[in-house]
Amino acid sequence: MATTTFSIDASEIRRQFPFFQPHPEMRSLIYLDNAATTQKPYSVIEAVSNFWAHHNANVHRGGHGAGAKASELYEAARQRVAQFLNAREPAEIVFTRGTTEAINLVASSWGEAFVKAGDEVIITEMEHHANLLPWMRLAEKQGATLKVWRITDDGRLNLDDLRTLLTERTRLVAVVHISNVLGVVNPVAEICRLAHDAGALCLVDAAQSVAHMPVDVQAIDCDFLMFSGHKAYGPTGIGALYAKRSLLEAMPPYQVGGGIVKTVSWERLVWSEPPAKFEAGTPPIGEAVGLHAALDFIDSIGRATIEAYEHELTRYALERLQEVPGLRLFGPTPDRAGIFAFMLEDIHPHDIATVLDARDIAIRSGLHCAHPLGARLGGSTARASLAVYNDTAHIDALIEGLHEVRKVFGYV
Amino acid sequence: MATTTFSIDASEIRRQFPFFQPHPEMRSLIYLDNAATTQKPYSVIEAVSNFWAHHNANVHRGGHGAGAKASELYEAARQRVAQFLNAREPAEIVFTRGTTEAINLVASSWGEAFVKAGDEVIITEMEHHANLLPWMRLAEKQGATLKVWRITDDGRLNLDDLRTLLTERTRLVAVVHISNVLGVVNPVAEICRLAHDAGALCLVDAAQSVAHMPVDVQAIDCDFLMFSGHKAYGPTGIGALYAKRSLLEAMPPYQVGGGIVKTVSWERLVWSEPPAKFEAGTPPIGEAVGLHAALDFIDSIGRATIEAYEHELTRYALERLQEVPGLRLFGPTPDRAGIFAFMLEDIHPHDIATVLDARDIAIRSGLHCAHPLGARLGGSTARASLAVYNDTAHIDALIEGLHEVRKVFGYV
Amino acid sequence: MFDELYQEIILDHYRHPRGRGELEPPKITQEGFNPSCGDEVILDLRLEDGRISDIRFHGRGCSISQASASMMTEAVKGKTLAEAHALIQQVLAMVKGEAEGDPDALGDIVALAGVRNFPVRVKCATLAWHTLEEALRSAT
Amino acid sequence: MFDELYQEIILDHYRHPRGRGELEPPKITQEGFNPSCGDEVILDLRLEDGRISDIRFHGRGCSISQASASMMTEAVKGKTLAEAHALIQQVLAMVKGEAEGDPDALGDIVALAGVRNFPVRVKCATLAWHTLEEALRSAT
Ligand SMILES: Cc1ncc(COP(=O)(O)O)c(C=O)c1O
Ligand SMILES: Cc1ncc(COP(=O)(O)O)c(C=O)c1O
């Protein structure tokens, strides 16, 4: 191990995060729960504070220069997201609270308008509840059929299985880009191609991918893609939905209220153009400014660089996890993202997490909001997940901690 | 005028706001657009920053102490909102993005479950689009009837008119607490009583009231009430819905995803209890912490004190506005909140706002997201609106500015 | 500062709009809204032999949007579609500050350049022009 | 630090649960979930003459939730509803750190007090007890 040199000096990156600075009242943490949420760099925190302090005003409503400036910052954030995802134009980006809201928006607005009785929606067995429950509900509401694309025993999706599932009644394939449990990186471009060949649309849940690898919506050729700011070094309360413009134009509004109509009278109503049509009410303005700064942070390192570094770290982690007796890791190896869900002997994952927490190592345990997948894997798992500020020392600490867990529960 | 003494020293309060401090690159503004959004005190900005810097983690998901601490802060914010509104328990508070989302939630979840074909929903002619469009859409979807409670010529609601509108088919009366155009304070407790007597529920849009007067949901006895953080000195991206517990229990979820189910399998689904049932996905955690600080800011002055002060300021403003020739003010006087929509001669409100903006006075012009009311009033209006940091000097500057507007457009 | 915005020529078009009114059918009608301020421009136009043979506007709005519509109807009447298109692009670029306005080509319309320093007013100045663009798009 | 949480008595109940299994009908069944970690406790109980005449649990979960369920079935079997209620309140208060646990009244169960310093584990310790509370509520 010792001879590997890594492409990033993570300690340099941690210096950009207040969370990792010594604090008189807080224990300093080895944070390995990045799939749940990432920490925030100073640049993001300051961009948000600075907005509240000096530029705060409501957007899109005539009157004064401060409002125009706030609108400009808000629209600049939209443009930044469009560029980040390589969308064709900013109007293809709708701001939402996060991934969950974005998928709900698509399932309600597009789904209720375009999925009819007898139609089919395909989702995978590894979906997070965010990409599962909206489709279960839609299928029930519309009398449509929800088809489940099962995973292989090593935690992958087999494209041949999809070919079998697709029919002329299939309207949508909804798939996660990187599984928040298995760490598998799904071949979304191929999946979109197969869906399109069958006349279906394709939705990609990119919650776990955008902060860890380059994501290009035109290269993937997906119809919908969404992510959450808080998993990409940004604030909570903001996320983005990408959708092809023609779809946004055809879809009815989701939430309704101020800002989404050109004119309303008791008799007549004219909707605004997208994306305004989908952003009823005062949007998360300060949060959009924070997301803008978060994407700048990511690109200041470079997504290809981040991907390569996390890949090196993942290889290191995979080797070291093998050293722990009785540890069963889920998902494919060695090609995978830095998300490691595992079981250890018969020790309950919650107990694993507690012993690690007492050693100031933060991991997560449970079903990770993917209950059907949990059932397939045999129950709860412990999960460690990486971000660009982690390094081998963190993985070493995790391994040492797991040995301690074994000891506490009498495995020696 | 000069002899009036005021109960608050607003300059003291402005010292708590970075927006009002001298800034090398920014012109300092007389901010009279508080009905659109308020400025944020240092305490709010710092609470949010501090959360991101030191306590950031995702909530409600097992694993580590940092997550437990974040959950604790998030639930403490809920408890603070419950106390602020005098709800019976924190479980009656659902966090939303803001007022608009809260009303959409009620219209979708409660509305589609409990409003049937032939039923009636009553809204008023002065509603903001947020409390108008969701009910128009619901009525259309369900085949229900939307009845409009017209305003009187001086911009009030007449309770006798409501008595005539209410029938045994009425399921809901939805009414704004303080109109964002007319400044009228509606008698919501009486309205709720009349609605209840007829067997209907009552929803109160408190977007314009919570930061300006005491609001007690038990005293009002409303069934639903909602507000936005950003209009109450808090951040964007957060608001709260109050609903009686029995209603939340009977209502189906709104958005679906992580956190709102106890268990899911392909065959079976058990929803969480309220409020979790209505908060799918990662909630606006940092924003909830900011809202908590905002409510602390409000109560550090005291809502009765704020109400009294803004009332004094309103009386002053009413007198001074009368001095401007050709100015027509909408809404009742003298009993009203500090929101002043007006027209001046035949000058278009947008032109009024631009001339004032050039004098560093921020007001708003347009239809204020209340198009049907705008039609009733005869079109766009200019609107100045107060908060606790405004004072008589701001009103003097406004009046002087209006004289200048007259001059620019040739009224002398 | 607002002398630049409220030039005499603008106030004149506002107070005495040219081309205000409606056309008799046959005609193309196109509505344009600026929802934030309630401005509304409704264009009536007639196309003959590839030219805008007649054009009128009504609706309501602020001095800038009304003056802009007034100037526009004067400027495009009789123009070919291609000429109208080119003019629209020139005006939009000028108003958004992306290009200087050419007084020879634009005449009075250069006065609209004053909105550049008033970002909230740009939409007022462009409303009529966007509406015309839309009308021509849907007519062809 | 976790000696306090993982006391020998807890690990013993976890490894050798008492009262694990199901009852034959007639019985009352109540499920309890801890959705964040996937813990599940299913209680089977029988009430006779105002007493819990028999009680079993199954399901799955971490050491704390399972040990807690095991201790609970031992403790409440044979108790009147009122006694069971009182015990539930005592245990919940202790676990949440609102009251000290009384070793005389609680016996082994005082070992659960160790979760106090592990806020994320409080729900594990209380799951069985909340589920029993729910079962008794719906039965009466
Ligand atoms: C009376 C009223 N209701 C609802 C809203 C909508 O609030 P938000 O945009 O924060 O959702 C507003 C503010 O714009 C308002 O003034
Ligand atoms: C794959 C995946 N999809 C969706 C979500 C939901 O994201 P959010 O909670 O930010 O809406 C998550 C994160 O929890 C996730 O990991």
PDB file of C-alpha atoms and ligand atoms in Angstrom, chain A residues 58 61 280-283, chain B residues 35-36 97-101 103 128 130-131 176 178-180 205 207-208 228 230-231 369 383, ligand 1:
ATOM      1  CA  ASN A  58     -37.103  38.519  -3.996  1.00  0.00           C
ATOM      2  CA  ARG A  61     -40.859  40.744  -9.622  1.00  0.00           C
ATOM      3  CA  ALA A 280     -44.309  28.346  -8.070  1.00  0.00           C
ATOM      4  CA  GLY A 281     -43.753  30.720  -5.201  1.00  0.00           C
ATOM      5  CA  THR A 282     -40.569  32.221  -3.883  1.00  0.00           C
ATOM      6  CA  PRO A 283     -37.794  29.833  -4.885  1.00  0.00           C
TER       7      PRO A 283
ATOM      8  CA  ALA B  35     -44.077  42.172   1.796  1.00  0.00           C
ATOM      9  CA  ALA B  36     -41.972  40.542  -0.947  1.00  0.00           C
ATOM     10  CA  ARG B  97     -40.447  25.386   1.099  1.00  0.00           C
ATOM     11  CA  GLY B  98     -42.849  28.179   1.911  1.00  0.00           C
ATOM     12  CA  THR B  99     -46.453  29.324   1.864  1.00  0.00           C
ATOM     13  CA  THR B 100     -46.989  28.286  -1.754  1.00  0.00           C
ATOM     14  CA  GLU B 101     -45.860  24.722  -1.182  1.00  0.00           C
ATOM     15  CA  ILE B 103     -51.093  25.441   0.233  1.00  0.00           C
ATOM     16  CA  HIS B 128     -52.515  35.843  -3.719  1.00  0.00           C
ATOM     17  CA  ALA B 130     -50.643  30.927  -3.963  1.00  0.00           C
ATOM     18  CA  ASN B 131     -54.071  30.714  -2.357  1.00  0.00           C
ATOM     19  CA  VAL B 176     -55.531  35.480   3.575  1.00  0.00           C
ATOM     20  CA  ILE B 178     -53.265  40.134   5.868  1.00  0.00           C
ATOM     21  CA  SER B 179     -53.679  40.989   2.199  1.00  0.00           C
ATOM     22  CA  ASN B 180     -50.355  41.592   0.467  1.00  0.00           C
ATOM     23  CA  ASP B 205     -52.643  32.202   4.603  1.00  0.00           C
ATOM     24  CA  ALA B 207     -47.582  34.818   4.870  1.00  0.00           C
ATOM     25  CA  GLN B 208     -48.003  38.523   5.637  1.00  0.00           C
ATOM     26  CA  SER B 228     -42.829  31.543   4.652  1.00  0.00           C
ATOM     27  CA  HIS B 230     -38.188  34.543   4.087  1.00  0.00           C
ATOM     28  CA  LYS B 231     -40.978  37.021   4.869  1.00  0.00           C
ATOM     29  CA  CYS B 369     -49.300  37.934  -7.798  1.00  0.00           C
ATOM     30  CA  ARG B 383     -46.612  49.082  -3.219  1.00  0.00           C
TER      31      ARG B 383
HETATM   32  C1  LIG E   1     -50.433  36.690   1.040  1.00  0.00           C
HETATM   33  C2  LIG E   1     -49.376  35.847   0.424  1.00  0.00           C
HETATM   34  N1  LIG E   1     -49.594  34.533   0.261  1.00  0.00           N
HETATM   35  C3  LIG E   1     -48.645  33.728  -0.269  1.00  0.00           C
HETATM   36  C4  LIG E   1     -47.438  34.214  -0.697  1.00  0.00           C
HETATM   37  C5  LIG E   1     -46.458  33.268  -1.299  1.00  0.00           C
HETATM   38  O1  LIG E   1     -45.353  33.072  -0.464  1.00  0.00           O
HETATM   39  P1  LIG E   1     -44.094  32.288  -1.000  1.00  0.00           P
HETATM   40  O2  LIG E   1     -43.714  32.922  -2.307  1.00  0.00           O
HETATM   41  O3  LIG E   1     -43.052  32.486   0.034  1.00  0.00           O
HETATM   42  O4  LIG E   1     -44.479  30.853  -1.171  1.00  0.00           O
HETATM   43  C6  LIG E   1     -47.180  35.585  -0.537  1.00  0.00           C
HETATM   44  C7  LIG E   1     -45.911  36.190  -0.927  1.00  0.00           C
HETATM   45  O5  LIG E   1     -45.523  36.316  -2.064  1.00  0.00           O
HETATM   46  C8  LIG E   1     -48.170  36.417   0.015  1.00  0.00           C
HETATM   47  O6  LIG E   1     -47.960  37.719   0.163  1.00  0.00           O
END
